[in-house]
């Protein structure tokens, strides 16, 4: 206990739990943005959790997420000016930063990343091993291929930064109290009402859980799932090394598991070992303050040896300290941020995966904007708490996954990599059948989903991850071609599925949807849901089964977002939302011969006249009754079949048998990606996100401005239309050289000037080159139309090489939609 605690206020607009860097940054930004009625409660003293012992690396280079990169840049800027504002030093020093590449794959990765980072304003330069040596003379550089140097990056003092944020928050009117543990969060009717503490309760409109590694257990008490896990995290500090200067840049060598910088005259060697150790699975002790963990020398010995070999003098210098402290890691190495799906006005900002100091300034700004305005102003699809599921908070899941997630920080970030731990959590009813067919599975929101299939007699293994064509490239190509020329079967049981029923179900969904979804029964409609600002909230299909029953289908990652969006907007409507994801398998049969295939196993008339594009009806297949919807997400004639889970295997077997006669192949998610990107179909969270308007995303065709009753976000769409040319538009980009591969974040140039980057990309086996979708800035004053596209010379910067490209507003594959409607 820290003396007598001050009198608690009875109420506050916002209560923030936790006085680490994140909580203080949220308080600082809320107060700066005008919300002064903010109370931060810290259990012990500010910084006493994880923040106090962070290494304070401030590194803007390295991410292909725009949101993360912008947060890093913002933090550096903020920490640089906080001292002038508050009088409290942040210790921020732009000593520079070098990331070294010791093999060709990492060189490729960093070249790709540096192109993207430069586009976002980071002045990163590729330098030679000789130059690395000049900047960090104690490094061994004989085995290196290159370094990537940012002069403006450097280091900060995490305690100094946090204290400066706290002081700045107080100067702006926020109240920060130490020695007050929050014991619970009160709620009423599904929304937060305040917090409880041993010293009294505080009523609040909003609670922000910034409790670091305690966030999971605090949230669990309110029924909120925050699946983060603390893990051992190490750095070693050597005795004094006279030749070392504190002006040298921070050096990072992921290939040796280590980063290096000067610390009080010695060398700090920080580690991200490939196999890691979770800490305290059950609960983090309430009294763990300014704490350390007993280091495990045996486990860390080999990694330390490898890291030390990058700066050899460290091996012959005495060790002053091997420090081990806990840090929170998440299942996908992305932070857990946003409003909890389980409880309205309960915000979370935790699970920082060892970049909480680096991103903390930016994250505080994002959170404050989100809370004050009710919506974020950056793409949060990758970090939104609602991407995660309750089962991921299970101790067994956390124990298993955390072993891998910390180590992922320093792995080469191959774009086709899938997590290897905690697998087999969710199996489709077809799993064993698909495994027997040679499926190579990837983790899709916990589901085992086929990525591609090996031909008979070949093991479905990835021989070597790379940035080029891998061993499975020809299998993928064959699946893609079968979809365009014959037929494919895809198991998409992981899609999230909802039944919305009730007298007002149609009215309710039509108000949520930008498109008209309450027309004739037996029809599917592709639509977006928009927020009040007209930005995308979801991208999905709504099928009207009858006047009071609708079938809503969204992607796996949007599962909880879509469900929460519906529930939070229900109001007084007589409508009920049921999640039926687990109750139905989804089998996709697509391709020009899909009708012929299915017609052979059903008595329903599948002719174009009887069963047109967008029609939905129950059909018989064998002993099963199946909801069959004629729709496609890859640009061919095709059908989605929704089958009761217990009959999915039965229906699958019938399809496979009939498929033999039409050359049907099984296809995985790689084929789906290449097919849909050739056709320019969007994927929310990949190429479109919550910062895009429906018009910028090129989805104006799916907006019905005339329908009676209007829809949520309509005013914003009307206003945007009236405002003249769009600020930016999503385009399809195809490189004309058949060789290079694109994945994400490659920078697009028009007449030599960078104008955007690939949000998502794949290889277009039919178009004959890498293809993707890029959000492109409009020319100043003029429309971004096809004439503007045709008048320019387009290139894509792929790892520093400029590759000629084409840009198109219309789909490059089947722009007339002829194949879909045949
Ligand atoms: C060895 C090591 C090196 C690192 N190096 C870097 C680096 O170089 N760069 C970088 O960016 N990051 C680094 N990190 C990560 C960084 O330290 C964290 O990401 C960051 O400190 C997380 O901040 P936080 O505010 O979320 O958590 P914390 O600092 O843990 O703050 C949470 C606070 O909540 C309080 N709290 C918990 N429960 C309650 C409750 N019920 N009521 C009231 N208060 C409560 C705790 O006391 C604590 O003060 C490093 C971490 C480690 C372990």
Coordinates of N, CA, C and O in Angstrom, one line a residue, residues 660-734:
X660 N -16.3 -36.7 -60.8 CA -15.3 -37.5 -61.6 C -15.7 -37.4 -63.1 O -14.8 -37.4 -63.9
X661 N -17.0 -37.2 -63.3 CA -17.4 -37.2 -64.8 C -17.1 -35.9 -65.4 O -17.2 -35.8 -66.6
X662 N -16.9 -34.8 -64.6 CA -16.7 -33.5 -65.3 C -15.3 -32.9 -65.0 O -15.0 -31.8 -65.2
X663 N -14.4 -33.8 -64.5 CA -13.0 -33.3 -64.3 C -12.9 -32.3 -63.1 O -12.1 -31.4 -63.1
X664 N -13.8 -32.6 -62.1 CA -13.7 -31.7 -60.9 C -12.5 -31.9 -60.1 O -12.0 -33.0 -59.9
X665 N -11.9 -30.8 -59.6 CA -10.8 -30.9 -58.7 C -11.1 -30.3 -57.4 O -12.0 -29.4 -57.3
X666 N -10.5 -30.8 -56.3 CA -10.6 -30.1 -55.0 C -9.7 -28.8 -55.1 O -8.6 -28.9 -55.7
X667 N -10.1 -27.7 -54.5 CA -9.3 -26.5 -54.6 C -9.3 -25.9 -53.2 O -10.2 -26.0 -52.4
X668 N -8.2 -25.2 -52.9 CA -8.0 -24.6 -51.6 C -8.0 -23.1 -51.7 O -8.4 -22.5 -52.7
X669 N -7.6 -22.5 -50.6 CA -7.7 -21.0 -50.4 C -6.7 -20.3 -51.3 O -7.0 -19.1 -51.7
X670 N -5.6 -20.9 -51.7 CA -4.7 -20.2 -52.6 C -5.4 -20.0 -53.9 O -5.3 -18.9 -54.5
X671 N -6.1 -21.0 -54.4 CA -6.9 -20.9 -55.7 C -8.0 -19.9 -55.5 O -8.2 -19.0 -56.4
X672 N -8.6 -19.9 -54.4 CA -9.7 -18.9 -54.2 C -9.1 -17.5 -54.3 O -9.7 -16.6 -55.0
X673 N -7.9 -17.3 -53.7 CA -7.3 -15.9 -53.7 C -6.9 -15.5 -55.2 O -7.2 -14.4 -55.6
X674 N -6.3 -16.4 -55.9 CA -5.9 -16.1 -57.2 C -7.1 -15.8 -58.1 O -7.1 -14.9 -59.0
X675 N -8.1 -16.6 -58.0 CA -9.3 -16.5 -58.8 C -10.1 -15.2 -58.5 O -10.4 -14.5 -59.4
X676 N -10.2 -14.9 -57.2 CA -11.0 -13.7 -56.9 C -10.3 -12.4 -57.2 O -10.9 -11.4 -57.6
X677 N -9.0 -12.5 -57.1 CA -8.2 -11.2 -57.4 C -8.1 -11.0 -58.9 O -8.1 -9.8 -59.3
X678 N -8.2 -12.1 -59.7 CA -8.3 -11.8 -61.2 C -9.6 -11.1 -61.5 O -9.7 -10.4 -62.4
X679 N -10.6 -11.5 -60.7 CA -11.9 -10.9 -61.0 C -12.1 -9.6 -60.2 O -13.2 -8.9 -60.4
X680 N -11.2 -9.2 -59.4 CA -11.3 -8.0 -58.7 C -12.3 -8.0 -57.5 O -12.7 -7.0 -57.0
X681 N -12.6 -9.2 -57.0 CA -13.5 -9.3 -55.9 C -12.8 -8.9 -54.6 O -11.7 -9.2 -54.4
X682 N -13.5 -8.1 -53.8 CA -12.9 -7.6 -52.6 C -12.9 -8.5 -51.4 O -13.8 -9.4 -51.3
X683 N -12.0 -8.3 -50.4 CA -12.0 -9.1 -49.2 C -11.8 -8.2 -48.0 O -10.7 -7.6 -47.9
X684 N -12.8 -8.0 -47.2 CA -12.7 -7.1 -46.1 C -11.7 -7.5 -45.1 O -11.6 -8.7 -44.7
X685 N -10.8 -6.6 -44.7 CA -9.7 -6.9 -43.8 C -8.4 -7.2 -44.6 O -7.4 -7.3 -44.0
X686 N -8.5 -7.3 -45.9 CA -7.3 -7.6 -46.7 C -7.2 -6.4 -47.7 O -6.2 -5.7 -47.6
X687 N -8.1 -6.2 -48.6 CA -8.0 -5.1 -49.5 C -9.0 -4.0 -49.3 O -8.9 -2.9 -50.0
X688 N -10.0 -4.2 -48.5 CA -10.8 -3.0 -48.1 C -10.9 -3.1 -46.6 O -10.8 -4.1 -46.0
X689 N -11.1 -1.9 -46.0 CA -11.2 -1.9 -44.5 C -12.0 -0.7 -44.0 O -12.7 0.0 -44.8
X690 N -12.0 -0.6 -42.7 CA -12.9 0.4 -42.1 C -12.6 1.9 -42.4 O -13.4 2.8 -42.0
X691 N -11.5 2.1 -43.1 CA -11.2 3.5 -43.4 C -11.7 3.9 -44.8 O -11.6 5.0 -45.2
X692 N -12.2 2.9 -45.6 CA -12.6 3.1 -47.0 C -14.1 3.4 -47.1 O -14.9 2.8 -46.4
X693 N -14.4 4.4 -48.0 CA -15.8 4.5 -48.2 C -16.2 3.5 -49.3 O -15.4 2.9 -50.0
X694 N -17.5 3.2 -49.3 CA -18.0 2.2 -50.3 C -17.7 2.6 -51.7 O -17.5 1.8 -52.6
X695 N -17.7 3.9 -52.0 CA -17.4 4.4 -53.3 C -15.9 4.3 -53.6 O -15.6 3.8 -54.7
X696 N -15.1 4.6 -52.7 CA -13.6 4.5 -52.9 C -13.3 3.0 -53.2 O -12.4 2.7 -53.9
X697 N -14.0 2.1 -52.5 CA -13.8 0.7 -52.6 C -14.3 0.1 -54.0 O -14.1 -1.0 -54.3
X698 N -14.9 1.0 -54.7 CA -15.4 0.6 -56.1 C -16.7 -0.3 -55.9 O -17.0 -1.1 -56.8
X699 N -17.4 -0.1 -54.8 CA -18.6 -0.9 -54.6 C -19.9 -0.1 -54.7 O -21.0 -0.6 -54.2
X700 N -19.8 1.0 -55.4 CA -21.0 1.8 -55.6 C -22.2 1.0 -56.3 O -23.4 1.3 -56.0
X701 N -21.8 0.0 -57.1 CA -22.9 -0.8 -57.8 C -23.7 -1.6 -56.8 O -24.8 -2.0 -57.1
X702 N -23.2 -1.8 -55.5 CA -23.9 -2.5 -54.5 C -24.7 -1.6 -53.5 O -25.1 -2.0 -52.5
X703 N -24.8 -0.3 -53.9 CA -25.5 0.6 -53.0 C -26.8 1.0 -53.7 O -26.9 1.4 -54.9
X704 N -27.9 0.9 -52.9 CA -29.2 1.3 -53.4 C -29.7 2.6 -52.7 O -30.2 2.5 -51.6
X705 N -29.4 3.7 -53.4 CA -29.8 5.0 -52.8 C -31.3 5.3 -52.9 O -31.8 6.2 -52.2
X706 N -32.0 4.5 -53.6 CA -33.4 4.8 -53.9 C -34.3 4.0 -53.0 O -35.5 4.2 -52.9
X707 N -33.8 2.9 -52.3 CA -34.7 2.0 -51.6 C -35.5 2.8 -50.5 O -34.9 3.6 -49.8
X708 N -36.7 2.4 -50.2 CA -37.5 3.1 -49.2 C -36.8 2.9 -47.8 O -36.3 1.8 -47.5
X709 N -36.8 3.9 -47.0 CA -36.3 3.8 -45.6 C -34.9 4.1 -45.5 O -34.3 4.3 -44.4
X710 N -34.1 4.1 -46.6 CA -32.7 4.5 -46.6 C -31.9 3.4 -45.9 O -32.3 2.2 -45.7
X711 N -30.7 3.8 -45.4 CA -29.9 2.8 -44.7 C -28.8 3.5 -43.9 O -28.6 4.7 -44.2
X712 N -28.2 2.9 -43.0 CA -27.2 3.4 -42.1 C -26.0 3.9 -43.0 O -25.5 3.0 -43.7
X713 N -25.7 5.1 -42.9 CA -24.5 5.6 -43.6 C -24.9 6.3 -44.9 O -24.0 6.8 -45.7
X714 N -26.2 6.3 -45.3 CA -26.6 6.8 -46.6 C -26.2 8.3 -46.8 O -25.8 8.7 -47.8
X715 N -26.5 9.1 -45.7 CA -26.2 10.5 -45.8 C -24.7 10.8 -46.2 O -24.5 11.6 -47.1
X716 N -23.8 10.0 -45.7 CA -22.4 10.1 -46.0 C -22.1 9.8 -47.4 O -21.3 10.4 -48.1
X717 N -22.8 8.7 -47.9 CA -22.6 8.3 -49.3 C -23.1 9.4 -50.2 O -22.4 9.8 -51.2
X718 N -24.3 9.9 -49.9 CA -24.9 11.0 -50.8 C -23.9 12.2 -50.8 O -23.6 12.8 -51.8
X719 N -23.4 12.5 -49.6 CA -22.5 13.7 -49.5 C -21.2 13.5 -50.3 O -20.7 14.4 -50.9
X720 N -20.7 12.3 -50.2 CA -19.5 12.0 -50.9 C -19.7 12.1 -52.4 O -18.9 12.6 -53.2
X721 N -20.8 11.6 -52.9 CA -21.2 11.7 -54.3 C -21.2 13.1 -54.7 O -20.7 13.5 -55.8
X722 N -21.8 13.9 -53.9 CA -22.0 15.3 -54.3 C -20.7 16.1 -54.2 O -20.6 17.2 -54.9
X723 N -19.8 15.6 -53.5 CA -18.5 16.4 -53.2 C -17.6 16.4 -54.4 O -16.5 17.0 -54.4
X724 N -17.9 15.6 -55.5 CA -17.0 15.6 -56.7 C -16.1 14.4 -56.7 O -16.4 13.4 -56.0
X725 N -15.0 14.5 -57.4 CA -14.1 13.3 -57.6 C -13.7 12.7 -56.3 O -13.4 13.4 -55.3
X726 N -13.5 11.4 -56.3 CA -13.1 10.7 -55.1 C -11.6 11.0 -54.8 O -10.8 11.2 -55.7
X727 N -11.3 10.9 -53.5 CA -9.9 11.1 -53.0 C -9.0 10.0 -53.4 O -7.8 10.2 -53.7
X728 N -9.5 8.8 -53.5 CA -8.8 7.6 -53.8 C -9.7 6.5 -54.4 O -10.9 6.6 -54.1
X729 N -9.2 5.6 -55.1 CA -10.0 4.5 -55.6 C -9.2 3.2 -55.6 O -8.0 3.2 -55.8
X730 N -10.0 2.1 -55.4 CA -9.3 0.8 -55.4 C -9.3 0.3 -56.9 O -10.3 0.3 -57.6
X731 N -8.1 0.0 -57.3 CA -7.8 -0.5 -58.7 C -7.3 -1.9 -58.7 O -6.6 -2.3 -57.8
X732 N -7.5 -2.5 -59.9 CA -6.8 -3.8 -60.1 C -5.5 -3.5 -60.8 O -5.4 -2.7 -61.7
X733 N -4.5 -4.2 -60.3 CA -3.1 -4.0 -60.9 C -2.6 -5.4 -61.3 O -2.6 -6.3 -60.5
X734 N -2.2 -5.4 -62.6 CA -1.6 -6.7 -63.1 C -0.2 -6.4 -63.6 O 0.0 -5.5 -64.4

